[in-house]
Amino acid sequence: MRQLVAALMLSILALPALAIAPDASMRPHARGQEAAVLNMRPKLRVQIKLGDAAALPLRPKPRPVSEQEKAMVLSGGAMVLLASAAAGLPQSARPLARPKGLAQKVMGQRQKRKRELVRGSVCGDPALQGEVVGRVPGRINGCGVDNAIKLRSVAGVKLSQSSTMDCGTAKALKVWVEKGVKPALGNRGGGVSTIEVAAHYACRTRNNKKGAKISEHGKGRAIDVSGFTLKNGQTITLLKGWRSAKDGPALKRMHKAACGPFGTVLGPNADRYHQDHFHFDTARYRSGSYCK
């Protein structure tokens, strides 16, 4: 009797546990079935489908090929890049590998250019390109040049004719080109290409007057400039441009910049002999540069 009562008591105690038992397994669902409820915040549950989650991209889409990278198509690294882009493959964020031997090639070109500049330089300055002439004797007393050079370009600007002068005059010309000509013209027409030389060394008197003193041209200390040619082929002349609204301001700025590097600076306002050119020379005066 006691055993029967104990069995009944155990059955009654087990009934609440059976009533509250879960009706679903706690095991995770297989792929493609409804997903478990995810806890996003306390007391907040969001239900999503595994199929929807699988549709989300796990990797970023390949970025489009830039124009710069297309321009590099001849390099090996760019060919690989374009091929991967065409196939729709994700691209690495790493920079393209530098083509083999590129650094050596660039350095070689720079060294070659430097050697060419040094080989063609005069007066110990690569910005002055020409050749050494040496002693130039004069046909009349007072003329001639010691240690003359024949200059063909200054600071990257060609002279319309190779000009004979001494190094002091060549260096003054360089200062004027860099601080006067280039700033005055800027990028107009692509920048200055050529300086039009009207005269350089010539064994003669001043203004070719009989009995006058020897000109600085006869000593290799002077150069006459009649105008400029720009990289686009446009020309600017002293004769037509000095008093024009278009070219006058730039030419007057150049005239002013020459005062200092040169001892004598003469332009169209000086006299009737200089209406179509600048006269520059390196004669020095106690009172300083003479500019007119």
mmCIF file of C-alpha atoms in Angstrom:
data_model
loop_
_atom_site.group_PDB
_atom_site.id
_atom_site.type_symbol
_atom_site.label_atom_id
_atom_site.label_comp_id
_atom_site.label_asym_id
_atom_site.label_seq_id
_atom_site.Cartn_x
_atom_site.Cartn_y
_atom_site.Cartn_z
ATOM 1 C CA MET A 1 0.000 0.000 0.000
ATOM 2 C CA ARG A 2 2.793 2.382 0.944
ATOM 3 C CA GLN A 3 4.511 1.675 -2.420
ATOM 4 C CA LEU A 4 1.371 2.597 -4.367
ATOM 5 C CA VAL A 5 1.003 5.890 -2.511
ATOM 6 C CA ALA A 6 4.666 6.813 -3.200
ATOM 7 C CA ALA A 7 4.263 6.106 -6.933
ATOM 8 C CA LEU A 8 1.141 8.320 -7.096
ATOM 9 C CA MET A 9 2.959 11.158 -5.324
ATOM 10 C CA LEU A 10 5.879 11.008 -7.775
ATOM 11 C CA SER A 11 3.460 11.133 -10.754
ATOM 12 C CA ILE A 12 1.748 14.236 -9.375
ATOM 13 C CA LEU A 13 5.076 16.048 -8.811
ATOM 14 C CA ALA A 14 6.206 15.345 -12.419
ATOM 15 C CA LEU A 15 3.052 16.883 -14.035
ATOM 16 C CA PRO A 16 4.196 20.626 -13.723
ATOM 17 C CA ALA A 17 7.550 19.818 -15.304
ATOM 18 C CA LEU A 18 5.831 18.166 -18.272
ATOM 19 C CA ALA A 19 3.470 21.132 -18.669
ATOM 20 C CA ILE A 20 6.270 23.661 -19.008
ATOM 21 C CA ALA A 21 8.659 21.595 -21.102
ATOM 22 C CA PRO A 22 9.785 23.386 -24.354
ATOM 23 C CA ASP A 23 8.132 22.262 -27.560
ATOM 24 C CA ALA A 24 11.237 22.944 -29.710
ATOM 25 C CA SER A 25 14.835 21.820 -29.609
ATOM 26 C CA MET A 26 17.564 24.325 -28.567
ATOM 27 C CA ARG A 27 19.808 23.092 -31.321
ATOM 28 C CA PRO A 28 20.656 25.664 -34.104
ATOM 29 C CA HIS A 29 18.627 25.548 -37.307
ATOM 30 C CA ALA A 30 20.092 24.181 -40.512
ATOM 31 C CA ARG A 31 21.052 26.718 -43.238
ATOM 32 C CA GLY A 32 18.086 28.053 -45.197
ATOM 33 C CA GLN A 33 15.587 27.687 -42.314
ATOM 34 C CA GLU A 34 14.288 30.337 -39.989
ATOM 35 C CA ALA A 35 17.088 31.763 -37.836
ATOM 36 C CA ALA A 36 17.080 32.000 -34.090
ATOM 37 C CA VAL A 37 15.963 35.236 -32.542
ATOM 38 C CA LEU A 38 18.918 37.566 -31.991
ATOM 39 C CA ASN A 39 19.261 39.757 -28.956
ATOM 40 C CA MET A 40 20.042 43.310 -30.293
ATOM 41 C CA ARG A 41 19.193 45.261 -27.144
ATOM 42 C CA PRO A 42 17.777 44.320 -23.769
ATOM 43 C CA LYS A 43 14.110 43.231 -24.183
ATOM 44 C CA LEU A 44 14.413 43.806 -27.980
ATOM 45 C CA ARG A 45 14.496 40.879 -30.368
ATOM 46 C CA VAL A 46 14.759 41.066 -34.159
ATOM 47 C CA GLN A 47 14.024 38.084 -36.358
ATOM 48 C CA ILE A 48 15.819 37.741 -39.729
ATOM 49 C CA LYS A 49 16.080 35.007 -42.290
ATOM 50 C CA LEU A 50 19.348 33.245 -42.904
ATOM 51 C CA GLY A 51 18.640 33.487 -46.621
ATOM 52 C CA ASP A 52 18.493 37.292 -46.351
ATOM 53 C CA ALA A 53 21.709 37.415 -44.328
ATOM 54 C CA ALA A 54 23.481 35.258 -46.887
ATOM 55 C CA ALA A 55 22.473 37.732 -49.605
ATOM 56 C CA LEU A 56 24.370 40.548 -47.915
ATOM 57 C CA PRO A 57 27.821 41.193 -49.556
ATOM 58 C CA LEU A 58 30.691 39.915 -47.476
ATOM 59 C CA ARG A 59 33.324 41.784 -49.560
ATOM 60 C CA PRO A 60 33.315 45.322 -51.046
ATOM 61 C CA LYS A 61 32.688 45.593 -54.758
ATOM 62 C CA PRO A 62 35.786 46.084 -56.944
ATOM 63 C CA ARG A 63 36.547 49.772 -57.415
ATOM 64 C CA PRO A 64 36.574 51.094 -61.014
ATOM 65 C CA VAL A 65 39.934 51.474 -62.752
ATOM 66 C CA SER A 66 41.143 55.090 -62.682
ATOM 67 C CA GLU A 67 42.367 57.006 -65.721
ATOM 68 C CA GLN A 68 45.857 57.092 -64.231
ATOM 69 C CA GLU A 69 45.895 53.327 -63.929
ATOM 70 C CA LYS A 70 44.633 52.976 -67.501
ATOM 71 C CA ALA A 71 47.502 55.191 -68.642
ATOM 72 C CA MET A 72 49.917 52.772 -66.999
ATOM 73 C CA VAL A 73 48.670 49.875 -69.119
ATOM 74 C CA LEU A 74 52.098 49.315 -70.629
ATOM 75 C CA SER A 75 53.578 48.401 -67.258
ATOM 76 C CA GLY A 76 53.306 44.821 -66.057
ATOM 77 C CA GLY A 77 51.530 45.702 -62.831
ATOM 78 C CA ALA A 78 48.837 47.685 -64.650
ATOM 79 C CA MET A 79 48.154 44.784 -67.032
ATOM 80 C CA VAL A 80 47.394 42.563 -64.054
ATOM 81 C CA LEU A 81 45.187 45.264 -62.566
ATOM 82 C CA LEU A 82 43.114 45.669 -65.740
ATOM 83 C CA ALA A 83 42.778 41.913 -66.160
ATOM 84 C CA SER A 84 41.487 41.479 -62.611
ATOM 85 C CA ALA A 85 39.064 44.379 -63.045
ATOM 86 C CA ALA A 86 37.730 42.910 -66.276
ATOM 87 C CA ALA A 87 37.151 39.574 -64.531
ATOM 88 C CA GLY A 88 35.280 41.283 -61.714
ATOM 89 C CA LEU A 89 37.809 40.176 -59.123
ATOM 90 C CA PRO A 90 38.350 42.240 -55.968
ATOM 91 C CA GLN A 91 41.488 44.358 -56.189
ATOM 92 C CA SER A 92 44.197 44.730 -53.615
ATOM 93 C CA ALA A 93 44.599 48.022 -51.779
ATOM 94 C CA ARG A 94 48.358 47.709 -52.132
ATOM 95 C CA PRO A 95 50.066 50.084 -54.607
ATOM 96 C CA LEU A 96 51.161 48.716 -57.944
ATOM 97 C CA ALA A 97 54.609 47.249 -58.051
ATOM 98 C CA ARG A 98 57.145 49.567 -59.652
ATOM 99 C CA PRO A 99 58.294 48.178 -63.010
ATOM 100 C CA LYS A 100 61.641 46.479 -62.690
ATOM 101 C CA GLY A 101 64.558 48.768 -63.450
ATOM 102 C CA LEU A 102 62.465 51.979 -63.475
ATOM 103 C CA ALA A 103 64.436 53.671 -60.696
ATOM 104 C CA GLN A 104 67.739 52.869 -62.389
ATOM 105 C CA LYS A 105 66.406 54.172 -65.711
ATOM 106 C CA VAL A 106 65.245 57.476 -64.206
ATOM 107 C CA MET A 107 68.501 57.966 -62.324
ATOM 108 C CA GLY A 108 70.442 57.165 -65.472
ATOM 109 C CA GLN A 109 68.522 59.789 -67.443
ATOM 110 C CA ARG A 110 69.095 62.401 -64.749
ATOM 111 C CA GLN A 111 72.799 61.670 -64.588
ATOM 112 C CA LYS A 112 73.057 61.808 -68.373
ATOM 113 C CA ARG A 113 71.280 65.170 -68.444
ATOM 114 C CA LYS A 114 73.536 66.462 -65.675
ATOM 115 C CA ARG A 115 76.650 65.345 -67.565
ATOM 116 C CA GLU A 116 75.390 67.069 -70.709
ATOM 117 C CA LEU A 117 74.795 70.300 -68.807
ATOM 118 C CA VAL A 118 78.201 70.181 -67.178
ATOM 119 C CA ARG A 119 79.858 69.350 -70.488
ATOM 120 C CA GLY A 120 78.173 72.284 -72.258
ATOM 121 C CA SER A 121 78.453 74.784 -69.419
ATOM 122 C CA VAL A 122 80.690 77.829 -69.409
ATOM 123 C CA CYS A 123 81.873 80.130 -66.640
ATOM 124 C CA GLY A 124 81.408 77.261 -64.162
ATOM 125 C CA ASP A 125 77.606 77.507 -64.333
ATOM 126 C CA PRO A 126 75.371 74.789 -65.912
ATOM 127 C CA ALA A 127 72.722 77.470 -66.551
ATOM 128 C CA LEU A 128 75.127 79.119 -69.002
ATOM 129 C CA GLN A 129 75.479 76.915 -72.072
ATOM 130 C CA GLY A 130 78.011 77.590 -74.782
ATOM 131 C CA GLU A 131 81.686 77.120 -75.507
ATOM 132 C CA VAL A 132 84.967 78.621 -74.399
ATOM 133 C CA VAL A 133 86.625 80.882 -76.953
ATOM 134 C CA GLY A 134 89.604 82.245 -75.052
ATOM 135 C CA ARG A 135 91.441 85.376 -76.089
ATOM 136 C CA VAL A 136 89.747 87.515 -78.761
ATOM 137 C CA PRO A 137 92.177 90.133 -80.142
ATOM 138 C CA GLY A 138 90.876 93.509 -81.313
ATOM 139 C CA ARG A 139 91.605 95.034 -84.722
ATOM 140 C CA ILE A 140 91.849 98.498 -83.190
ATOM 141 C CA ASN A 141 93.429 99.650 -79.946
ATOM 142 C CA GLY A 142 91.186 99.132 -76.933
ATOM 143 C CA CYS A 143 89.178 96.248 -78.406
ATOM 144 C CA GLY A 144 89.423 92.582 -77.517
ATOM 145 C CA VAL A 145 88.264 90.124 -74.866
ATOM 146 C CA ASP A 146 90.252 88.037 -72.405
ATOM 147 C CA ASN A 147 88.789 84.616 -71.589
ATOM 148 C CA ALA A 148 85.837 85.077 -73.913
ATOM 149 C CA ILE A 149 82.978 82.606 -74.196
ATOM 150 C CA LYS A 150 80.370 82.115 -76.911
ATOM 151 C CA LEU A 151 76.986 81.863 -75.206
ATOM 152 C CA ARG A 152 74.062 80.032 -76.834
ATOM 153 C CA SER A 153 71.498 79.746 -74.003
ATOM 154 C CA VAL A 154 70.849 81.274 -70.581
ATOM 155 C CA ALA A 155 68.804 79.627 -67.828
ATOM 156 C CA GLY A 156 67.082 77.420 -70.397
ATOM 157 C CA VAL A 157 66.337 80.288 -72.819
ATOM 158 C CA LYS A 158 68.055 80.207 -76.214
ATOM 159 C CA LEU A 159 69.829 83.158 -77.775
ATOM 160 C CA SER A 160 68.891 83.812 -81.398
ATOM 161 C CA GLN A 161 72.609 83.876 -82.200
ATOM 162 C CA SER A 162 75.610 82.644 -80.246
ATOM 163 C CA SER A 163 77.031 85.713 -78.533
ATOM 164 C CA THR A 164 80.633 86.429 -77.600
ATOM 165 C CA MET A 165 81.215 88.076 -74.220
ATOM 166 C CA ASP A 166 83.103 87.684 -70.956
ATOM 167 C CA CYS A 167 81.819 85.655 -67.986
ATOM 168 C CA GLY A 168 80.832 88.721 -65.982
ATOM 169 C CA THR A 169 78.403 89.785 -68.707
ATOM 170 C CA ALA A 170 77.078 86.237 -69.122
ATOM 171 C CA LYS A 171 76.335 85.975 -65.400
ATOM 172 C CA ALA A 172 74.602 89.373 -65.376
ATOM 173 C CA LEU A 173 72.474 88.195 -68.295
ATOM 174 C CA LYS A 174 71.483 85.089 -66.347
ATOM 175 C CA VAL A 175 70.313 87.188 -63.369
ATOM 176 C CA TRP A 176 68.273 89.372 -65.696
ATOM 177 C CA VAL A 177 66.626 86.416 -67.450
ATOM 178 C CA GLU A 178 65.683 84.742 -64.163
ATOM 179 C CA LYS A 179 64.541 87.854 -62.278
ATOM 180 C CA GLY A 180 63.397 90.078 -65.142
ATOM 181 C CA VAL A 181 62.403 88.284 -68.329
ATOM 182 C CA LYS A 182 60.723 85.165 -66.948
ATOM 183 C CA PRO A 183 58.657 86.926 -64.248
ATOM 184 C CA ALA A 184 57.600 89.673 -66.701
ATOM 185 C CA LEU A 185 56.328 87.245 -69.340
ATOM 186 C CA GLY A 186 55.220 84.432 -67.029
ATOM 187 C CA ASN A 187 53.386 81.647 -68.870
ATOM 188 C CA ARG A 188 52.282 83.873 -71.708
ATOM 189 C CA GLY A 189 52.497 81.901 -74.926
ATOM 190 C CA GLY A 190 53.899 78.967 -72.980
ATOM 191 C CA GLY A 191 56.792 81.060 -71.635
ATOM 192 C CA VAL A 192 59.822 82.656 -73.236
ATOM 193 C CA SER A 193 61.739 80.473 -75.694
ATOM 194 C CA THR A 194 64.296 82.743 -77.363
ATOM 195 C CA ILE A 195 65.971 86.071 -76.740
ATOM 196 C CA GLU A 196 66.446 87.973 -79.984
ATOM 197 C CA VAL A 197 70.025 89.269 -79.952
ATOM 198 C CA ALA A 198 70.650 92.369 -82.070
ATOM 199 C CA ALA A 199 74.380 92.684 -81.262
ATOM 200 C CA HIS A 200 77.089 91.279 -79.019
ATOM 201 C CA TYR A 201 80.874 91.554 -79.440
ATOM 202 C CA ALA A 202 81.934 94.032 -82.097
ATOM 203 C CA CYS A 203 85.160 96.010 -82.218
ATOM 204 C CA ARG A 204 83.744 99.538 -82.723
ATOM 205 C CA THR A 205 83.251 102.914 -81.149
ATOM 206 C CA ARG A 206 80.134 104.014 -79.274
ATOM 207 C CA ASN A 207 77.205 104.292 -81.675
ATOM 208 C CA ASN A 208 79.782 103.802 -84.456
ATOM 209 C CA LYS A 209 80.766 107.469 -84.217
ATOM 210 C CA LYS A 210 84.187 108.317 -85.578
ATOM 211 C CA GLY A 211 86.615 109.376 -82.862
ATOM 212 C CA ALA A 212 84.326 108.248 -80.027
ATOM 213 C CA LYS A 213 85.423 105.979 -77.201
ATOM 214 C CA ILE A 214 85.504 102.219 -77.689
ATOM 215 C CA SER A 215 82.086 100.718 -77.076
ATOM 216 C CA GLU A 216 81.616 98.133 -74.348
ATOM 217 C CA HIS A 217 80.644 95.850 -77.225
ATOM 218 C CA GLY A 218 84.272 96.022 -78.313
ATOM 219 C CA LYS A 219 85.362 94.726 -74.904
ATOM 220 C CA GLY A 220 82.950 91.786 -74.700
ATOM 221 C CA ARG A 221 80.923 93.449 -71.955
ATOM 222 C CA ALA A 222 77.708 94.259 -73.797
ATOM 223 C CA ILE A 223 74.708 92.714 -75.507
ATOM 224 C CA ASP A 224 71.767 94.276 -77.365
ATOM 225 C CA VAL A 225 68.321 92.653 -77.156
ATOM 226 C CA SER A 226 65.649 93.526 -79.736
ATOM 227 C CA GLY A 227 62.842 91.239 -78.628
ATOM 228 C CA PHE A 228 61.620 87.808 -77.559
ATOM 229 C CA THR A 229 60.012 84.733 -79.071
ATOM 230 C CA LEU A 230 57.542 82.738 -77.002
ATOM 231 C CA LYS A 231 57.137 78.960 -77.100
ATOM 232 C CA ASN A 232 53.964 79.256 -79.171
ATOM 233 C CA GLY A 233 55.859 81.194 -81.862
ATOM 234 C CA GLN A 234 54.580 84.630 -80.902
ATOM 235 C CA THR A 235 57.152 87.457 -81.050
ATOM 236 C CA ILE A 236 57.491 90.594 -78.934
ATOM 237 C CA THR A 237 59.681 93.398 -80.245
ATOM 238 C CA LEU A 238 60.955 96.583 -78.627
ATOM 239 C CA LEU A 239 60.150 98.608 -81.731
ATOM 240 C CA LYS A 240 56.426 97.762 -81.748
ATOM 241 C CA GLY A 241 55.869 96.722 -78.161
ATOM 242 C CA TRP A 242 57.524 99.365 -75.990
ATOM 243 C CA ARG A 243 54.705 101.898 -76.350
ATOM 244 C CA SER A 244 51.854 99.387 -76.753
ATOM 245 C CA ALA A 245 49.283 98.614 -74.047
ATOM 246 C CA LYS A 246 49.753 94.869 -74.578
ATOM 247 C CA ASP A 247 53.540 94.475 -74.422
ATOM 248 C CA GLY A 248 54.702 97.779 -72.950
ATOM 249 C CA PRO A 249 54.248 96.923 -69.239
ATOM 250 C CA ALA A 250 56.236 93.673 -69.512
ATOM 251 C CA LEU A 251 59.066 95.334 -71.482
ATOM 252 C CA LYS A 252 59.295 98.210 -69.004
ATOM 253 C CA ARG A 253 59.425 95.721 -66.146
ATOM 254 C CA MET A 254 62.348 93.969 -67.859
ATOM 255 C CA HIS A 255 64.112 97.308 -68.372
ATOM 256 C CA LYS A 256 63.814 98.098 -64.677
ATOM 257 C CA ALA A 257 65.009 94.611 -63.632
ATOM 258 C CA ALA A 258 68.193 95.043 -65.671
ATOM 259 C CA CYS A 259 69.273 97.997 -63.524
ATOM 260 C CA GLY A 260 71.644 96.450 -61.004
ATOM 261 C CA PRO A 261 72.870 93.320 -62.751
ATOM 262 C CA PHE A 262 74.129 95.610 -65.540
ATOM 263 C CA GLY A 263 76.012 98.862 -65.143
ATOM 264 C CA THR A 264 74.408 100.518 -68.179
ATOM 265 C CA VAL A 265 70.804 99.964 -69.298
ATOM 266 C CA LEU A 266 69.459 101.886 -72.291
ATOM 267 C CA GLY A 267 66.061 101.535 -73.947
ATOM 268 C CA PRO A 268 63.730 103.379 -76.321
ATOM 269 C CA ASN A 269 63.457 106.321 -73.913
ATOM 270 C CA ALA A 270 67.232 106.848 -73.924
ATOM 271 C CA ASP A 271 67.846 108.299 -77.406
ATOM 272 C CA ARG A 272 67.210 107.725 -81.099
ATOM 273 C CA TYR A 273 69.877 105.013 -81.272
ATOM 274 C CA HIS A 274 67.949 102.661 -78.983
ATOM 275 C CA GLN A 275 64.392 102.812 -80.303
ATOM 276 C CA ASP A 276 64.361 99.152 -81.279
ATOM 277 C CA HIS A 277 66.507 97.439 -78.647
ATOM 278 C CA PHE A 278 67.811 97.278 -75.099
ATOM 279 C CA HIS A 279 71.510 97.940 -74.616
ATOM 280 C CA PHE A 280 73.038 96.217 -71.591
ATOM 281 C CA ASP A 281 76.648 96.365 -70.487
ATOM 282 C CA THR A 282 78.626 95.642 -67.333
ATOM 283 C CA ALA A 283 80.610 98.873 -67.160
ATOM 284 C CA ARG A 284 80.668 100.094 -63.576
ATOM 285 C CA TYR A 285 80.321 103.674 -62.384
ATOM 286 C CA ARG A 286 81.032 105.197 -59.010
ATOM 287 C CA SER A 287 77.487 106.531 -58.838
ATOM 288 C CA GLY A 288 75.986 103.086 -59.563
ATOM 289 C CA SER A 289 74.068 101.785 -62.568
ATOM 290 C CA TYR A 290 73.085 104.197 -65.323
ATOM 291 C CA CYS A 291 69.578 103.355 -66.526
ATOM 292 C CA LYS A 292 67.534 105.304 -69.034
#
